[in-house]
PDB file of C-alpha atoms in Angstrom:
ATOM      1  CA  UNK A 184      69.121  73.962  92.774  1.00  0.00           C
ATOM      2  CA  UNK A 185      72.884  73.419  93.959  1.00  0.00           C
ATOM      3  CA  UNK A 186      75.021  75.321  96.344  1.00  0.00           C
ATOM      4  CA  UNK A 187      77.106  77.686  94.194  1.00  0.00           C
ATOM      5  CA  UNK A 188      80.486  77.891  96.123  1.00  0.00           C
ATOM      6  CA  UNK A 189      82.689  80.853  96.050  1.00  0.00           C
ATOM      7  CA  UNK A 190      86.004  79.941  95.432  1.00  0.00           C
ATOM      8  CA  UNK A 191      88.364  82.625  97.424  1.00  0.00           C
ATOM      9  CA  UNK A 192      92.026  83.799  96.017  1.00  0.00           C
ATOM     10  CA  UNK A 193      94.522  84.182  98.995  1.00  0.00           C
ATOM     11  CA  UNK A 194      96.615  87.548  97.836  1.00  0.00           C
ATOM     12  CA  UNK A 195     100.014  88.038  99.001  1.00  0.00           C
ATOM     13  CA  UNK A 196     100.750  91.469  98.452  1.00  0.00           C
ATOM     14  CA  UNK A 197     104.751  92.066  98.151  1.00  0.00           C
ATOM     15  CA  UNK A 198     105.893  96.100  98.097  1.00  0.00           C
ATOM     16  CA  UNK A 199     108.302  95.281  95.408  1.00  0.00           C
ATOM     17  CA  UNK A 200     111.193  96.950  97.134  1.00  0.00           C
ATOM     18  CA  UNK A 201     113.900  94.551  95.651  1.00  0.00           C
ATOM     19  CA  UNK A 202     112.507  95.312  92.179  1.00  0.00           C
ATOM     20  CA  UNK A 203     112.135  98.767  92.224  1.00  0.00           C
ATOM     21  CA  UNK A 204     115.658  98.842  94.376  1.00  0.00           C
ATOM     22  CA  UNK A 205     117.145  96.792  91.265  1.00  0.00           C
ATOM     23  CA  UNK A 206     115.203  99.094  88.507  1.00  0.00           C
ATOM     24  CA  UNK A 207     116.031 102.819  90.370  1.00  0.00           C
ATOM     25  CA  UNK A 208     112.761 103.278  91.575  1.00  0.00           C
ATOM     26  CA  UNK A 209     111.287 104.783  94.656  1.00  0.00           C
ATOM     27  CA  UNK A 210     107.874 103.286  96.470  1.00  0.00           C
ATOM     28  CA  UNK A 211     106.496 106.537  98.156  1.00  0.00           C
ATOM     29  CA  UNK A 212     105.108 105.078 101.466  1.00  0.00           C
ATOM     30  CA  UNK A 213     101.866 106.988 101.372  1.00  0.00           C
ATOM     31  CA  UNK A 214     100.869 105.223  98.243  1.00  0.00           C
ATOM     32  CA  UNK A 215     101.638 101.636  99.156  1.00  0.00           C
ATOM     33  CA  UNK A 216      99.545 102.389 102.479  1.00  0.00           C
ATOM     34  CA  UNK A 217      96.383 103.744 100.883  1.00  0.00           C
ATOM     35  CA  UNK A 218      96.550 101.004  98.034  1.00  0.00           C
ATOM     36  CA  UNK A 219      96.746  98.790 100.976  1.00  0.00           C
ATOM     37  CA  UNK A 220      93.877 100.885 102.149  1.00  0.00           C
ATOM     38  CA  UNK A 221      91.769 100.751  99.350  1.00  0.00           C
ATOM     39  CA  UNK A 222      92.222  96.921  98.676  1.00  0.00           C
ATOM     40  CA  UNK A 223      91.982  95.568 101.894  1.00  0.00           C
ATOM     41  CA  UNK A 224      89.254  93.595 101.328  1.00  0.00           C
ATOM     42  CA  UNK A 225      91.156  91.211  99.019  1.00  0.00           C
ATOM     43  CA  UNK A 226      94.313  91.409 100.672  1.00  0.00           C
ATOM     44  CA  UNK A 227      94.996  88.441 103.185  1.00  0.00           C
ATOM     45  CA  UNK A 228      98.681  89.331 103.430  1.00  0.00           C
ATOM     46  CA  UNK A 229     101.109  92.443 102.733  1.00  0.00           C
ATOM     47  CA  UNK A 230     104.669  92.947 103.267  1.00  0.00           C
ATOM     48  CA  UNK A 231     106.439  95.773 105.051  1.00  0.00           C
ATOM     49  CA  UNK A 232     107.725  98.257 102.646  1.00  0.00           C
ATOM     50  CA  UNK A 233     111.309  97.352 103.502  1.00  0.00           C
ATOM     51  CA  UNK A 234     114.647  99.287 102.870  1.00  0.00           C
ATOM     52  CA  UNK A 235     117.270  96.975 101.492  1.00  0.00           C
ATOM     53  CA  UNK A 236     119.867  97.517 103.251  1.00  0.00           C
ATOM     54  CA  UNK A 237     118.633 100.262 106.429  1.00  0.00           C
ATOM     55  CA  UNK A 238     116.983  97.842 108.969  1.00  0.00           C
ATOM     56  CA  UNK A 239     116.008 100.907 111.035  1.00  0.00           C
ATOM     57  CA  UNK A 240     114.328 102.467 107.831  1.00  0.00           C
ATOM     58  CA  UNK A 241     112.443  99.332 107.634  1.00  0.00           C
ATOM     59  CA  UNK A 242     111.564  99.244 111.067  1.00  0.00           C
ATOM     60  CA  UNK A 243     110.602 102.573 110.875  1.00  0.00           C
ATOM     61  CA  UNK A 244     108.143 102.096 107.984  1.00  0.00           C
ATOM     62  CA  UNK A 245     106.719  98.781 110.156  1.00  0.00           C
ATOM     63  CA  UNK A 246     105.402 101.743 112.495  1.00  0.00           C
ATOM     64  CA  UNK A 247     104.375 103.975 110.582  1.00  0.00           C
ATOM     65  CA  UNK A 248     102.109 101.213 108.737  1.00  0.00           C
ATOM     66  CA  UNK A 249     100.991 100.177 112.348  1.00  0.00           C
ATOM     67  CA  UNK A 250      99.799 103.165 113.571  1.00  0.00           C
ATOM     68  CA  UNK A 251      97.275 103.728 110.456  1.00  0.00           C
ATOM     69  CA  UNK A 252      95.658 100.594 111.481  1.00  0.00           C
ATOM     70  CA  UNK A 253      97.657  98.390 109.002  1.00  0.00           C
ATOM     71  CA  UNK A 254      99.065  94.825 109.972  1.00  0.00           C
ATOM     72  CA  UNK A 255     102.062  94.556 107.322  1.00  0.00           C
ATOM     73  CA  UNK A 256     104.536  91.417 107.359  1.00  0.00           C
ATOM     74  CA  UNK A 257     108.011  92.290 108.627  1.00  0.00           C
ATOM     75  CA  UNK A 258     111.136  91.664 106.386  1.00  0.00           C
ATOM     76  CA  UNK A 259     114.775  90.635 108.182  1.00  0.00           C
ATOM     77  CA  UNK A 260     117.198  90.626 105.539  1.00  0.00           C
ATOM     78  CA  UNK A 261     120.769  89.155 105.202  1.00  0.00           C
ATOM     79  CA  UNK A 262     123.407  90.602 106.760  1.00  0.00           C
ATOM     80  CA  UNK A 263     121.336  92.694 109.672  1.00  0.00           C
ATOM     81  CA  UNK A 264     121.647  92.831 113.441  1.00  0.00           C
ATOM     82  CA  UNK A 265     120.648  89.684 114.922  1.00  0.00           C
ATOM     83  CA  UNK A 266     118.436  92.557 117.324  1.00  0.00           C
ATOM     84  CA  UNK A 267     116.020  93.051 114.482  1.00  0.00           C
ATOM     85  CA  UNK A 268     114.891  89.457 113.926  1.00  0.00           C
ATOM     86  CA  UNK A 269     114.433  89.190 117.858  1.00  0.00           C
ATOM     87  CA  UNK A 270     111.982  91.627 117.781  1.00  0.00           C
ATOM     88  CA  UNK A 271     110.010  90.519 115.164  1.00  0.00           C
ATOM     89  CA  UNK A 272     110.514  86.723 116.523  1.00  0.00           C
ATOM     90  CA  UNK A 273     109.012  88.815 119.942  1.00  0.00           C
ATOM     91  CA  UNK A 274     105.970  90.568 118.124  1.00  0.00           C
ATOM     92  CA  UNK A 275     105.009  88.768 114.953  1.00  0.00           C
ATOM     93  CA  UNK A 276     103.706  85.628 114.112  1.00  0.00           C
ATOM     94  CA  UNK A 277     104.433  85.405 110.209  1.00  0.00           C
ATOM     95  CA  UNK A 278     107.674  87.319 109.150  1.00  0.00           C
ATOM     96  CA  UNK A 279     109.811  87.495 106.026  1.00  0.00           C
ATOM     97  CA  UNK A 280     113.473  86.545 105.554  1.00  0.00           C
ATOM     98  CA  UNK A 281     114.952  88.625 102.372  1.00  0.00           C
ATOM     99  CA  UNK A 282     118.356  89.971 100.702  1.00  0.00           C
ATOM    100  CA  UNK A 283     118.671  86.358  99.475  1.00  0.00           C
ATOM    101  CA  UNK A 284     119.063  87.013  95.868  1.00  0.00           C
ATOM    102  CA  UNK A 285     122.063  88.059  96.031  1.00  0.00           C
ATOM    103  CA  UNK A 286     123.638  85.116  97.523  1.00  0.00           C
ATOM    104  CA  UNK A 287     124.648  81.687  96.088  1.00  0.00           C
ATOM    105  CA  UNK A 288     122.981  78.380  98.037  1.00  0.00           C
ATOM    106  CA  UNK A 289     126.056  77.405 100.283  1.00  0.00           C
ATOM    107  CA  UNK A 290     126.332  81.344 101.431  1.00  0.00           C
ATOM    108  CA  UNK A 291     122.703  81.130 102.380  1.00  0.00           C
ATOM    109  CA  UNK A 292     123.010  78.037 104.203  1.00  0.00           C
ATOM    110  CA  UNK A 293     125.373  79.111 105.841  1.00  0.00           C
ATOM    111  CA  UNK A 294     123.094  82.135 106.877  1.00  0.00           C
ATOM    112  CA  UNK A 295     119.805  80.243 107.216  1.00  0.00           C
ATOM    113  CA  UNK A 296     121.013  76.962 108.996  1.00  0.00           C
ATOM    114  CA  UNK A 297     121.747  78.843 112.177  1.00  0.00           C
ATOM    115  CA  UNK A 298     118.832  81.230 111.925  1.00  0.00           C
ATOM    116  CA  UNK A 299     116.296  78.013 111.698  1.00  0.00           C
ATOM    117  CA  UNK A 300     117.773  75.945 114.039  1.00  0.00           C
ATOM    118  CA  UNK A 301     118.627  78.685 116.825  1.00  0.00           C
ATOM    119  CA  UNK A 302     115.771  80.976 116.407  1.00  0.00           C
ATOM    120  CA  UNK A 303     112.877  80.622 113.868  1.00  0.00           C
ATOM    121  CA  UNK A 304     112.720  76.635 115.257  1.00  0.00           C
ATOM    122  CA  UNK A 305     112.049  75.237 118.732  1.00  0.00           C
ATOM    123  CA  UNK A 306     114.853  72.133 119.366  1.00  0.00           C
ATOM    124  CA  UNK A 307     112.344  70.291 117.876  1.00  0.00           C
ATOM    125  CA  UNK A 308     113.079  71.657 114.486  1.00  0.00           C
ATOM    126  CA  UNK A 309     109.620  72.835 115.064  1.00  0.00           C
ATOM    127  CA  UNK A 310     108.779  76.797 113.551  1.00  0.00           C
ATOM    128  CA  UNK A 311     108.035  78.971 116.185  1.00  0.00           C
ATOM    129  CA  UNK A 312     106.615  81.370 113.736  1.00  0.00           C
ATOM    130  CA  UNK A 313     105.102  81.235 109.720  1.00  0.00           C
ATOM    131  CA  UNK A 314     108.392  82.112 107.816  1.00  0.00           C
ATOM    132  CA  UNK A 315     108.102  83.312 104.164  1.00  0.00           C
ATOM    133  CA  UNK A 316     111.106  83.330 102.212  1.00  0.00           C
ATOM    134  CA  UNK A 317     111.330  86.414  99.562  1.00  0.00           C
ATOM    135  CA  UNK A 318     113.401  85.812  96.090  1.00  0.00           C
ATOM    136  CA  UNK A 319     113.510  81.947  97.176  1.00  0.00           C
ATOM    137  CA  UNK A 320     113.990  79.975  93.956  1.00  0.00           C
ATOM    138  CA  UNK A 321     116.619  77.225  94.431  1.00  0.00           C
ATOM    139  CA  UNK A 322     114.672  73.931  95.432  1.00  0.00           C
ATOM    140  CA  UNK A 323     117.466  72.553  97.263  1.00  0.00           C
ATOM    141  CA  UNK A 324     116.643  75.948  99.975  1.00  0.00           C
ATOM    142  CA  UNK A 325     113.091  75.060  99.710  1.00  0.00           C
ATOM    143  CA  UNK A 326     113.165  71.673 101.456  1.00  0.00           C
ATOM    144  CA  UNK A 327     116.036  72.281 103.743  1.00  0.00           C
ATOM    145  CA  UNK A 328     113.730  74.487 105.793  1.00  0.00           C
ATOM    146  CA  UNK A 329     110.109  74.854 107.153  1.00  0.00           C
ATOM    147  CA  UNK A 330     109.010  77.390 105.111  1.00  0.00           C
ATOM    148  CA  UNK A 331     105.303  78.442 105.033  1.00  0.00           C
ATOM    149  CA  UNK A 332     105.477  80.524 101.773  1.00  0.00           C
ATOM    150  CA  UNK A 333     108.411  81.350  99.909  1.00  0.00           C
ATOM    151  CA  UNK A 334     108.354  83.478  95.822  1.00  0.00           C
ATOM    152  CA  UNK A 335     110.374  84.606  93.327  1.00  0.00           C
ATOM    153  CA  UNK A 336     110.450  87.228  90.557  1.00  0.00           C
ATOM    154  CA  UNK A 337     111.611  84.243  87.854  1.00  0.00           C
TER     155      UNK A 337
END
């Protein structure tokens, strides 16, 4: 008889914080942990539950997801303290860059060409960490940097 192979899904699991930001709605914490929780098993990747705009609120949430057991990807968005990226660069080894909806392509070059080449890249051009790129449609963005995973909404 042949081997029967399993084919496995790799699940990225966003919080949907710039959706439910854009729409009015609130993601209660406690209910994106125990989904987290409960689906484990099939998750091989979940986002912080990130407040747009309040890098301390995010941070904060980081925490509170860590010290339930939970490993969630951090989010550094546009326009926050160079501080917070530093400590994720110090602590994580797959973060996410966001806030980049907003903004046209030669804005966030002008944001992401300093960020790659004077933190997120050795002077190699090399990433020093996985780097997933959230609301990332425009192709020209997509090969101008390393990127290990970037999505989109559209």
């Amino acid at each position: 008889m042949p081997e029967t192979k399993t084919k496995k899904v790799e699940l990225f699991l966003d919080s949907g914080a710039f959706s439910a930001k854009t729409q009015g709605v609130e993601i209660n914490l406690k209910d994106y942990i125990q989904f987290i929780q409960e689906n484990e098993s099939v998750i091989d990747i979940y986002a912080n539950l990130d407040v747009i705009g309040d890098a301390e609120a995010t941070w904060k949430n980081q925490q509170k997801m860590e010290r339930v057991g939970l490993h969630p990807m951090p989010c550094f968005h546009y326009g926050e303290d160079l501080k917070w990226l530093k400590l994720y660069l110090d602590n994580y080894d797959y973060i996410a860059l966001g806030g980049m909806v907003r903004g046209g392509t030669d804005l966030l070059i002008r944001w992401l060409d300093p960020l790659f080449a004077n933190h997120l890249c050795d002077e190699k051009g090399i990433p020093k960490v996985k780097v997933h790129g959230f609301g990332l449609t425009s192709l020209p963005l997509m090969l101008r940097y390393p990127w290990y995973s970037v999505d989109s909404t559209s």
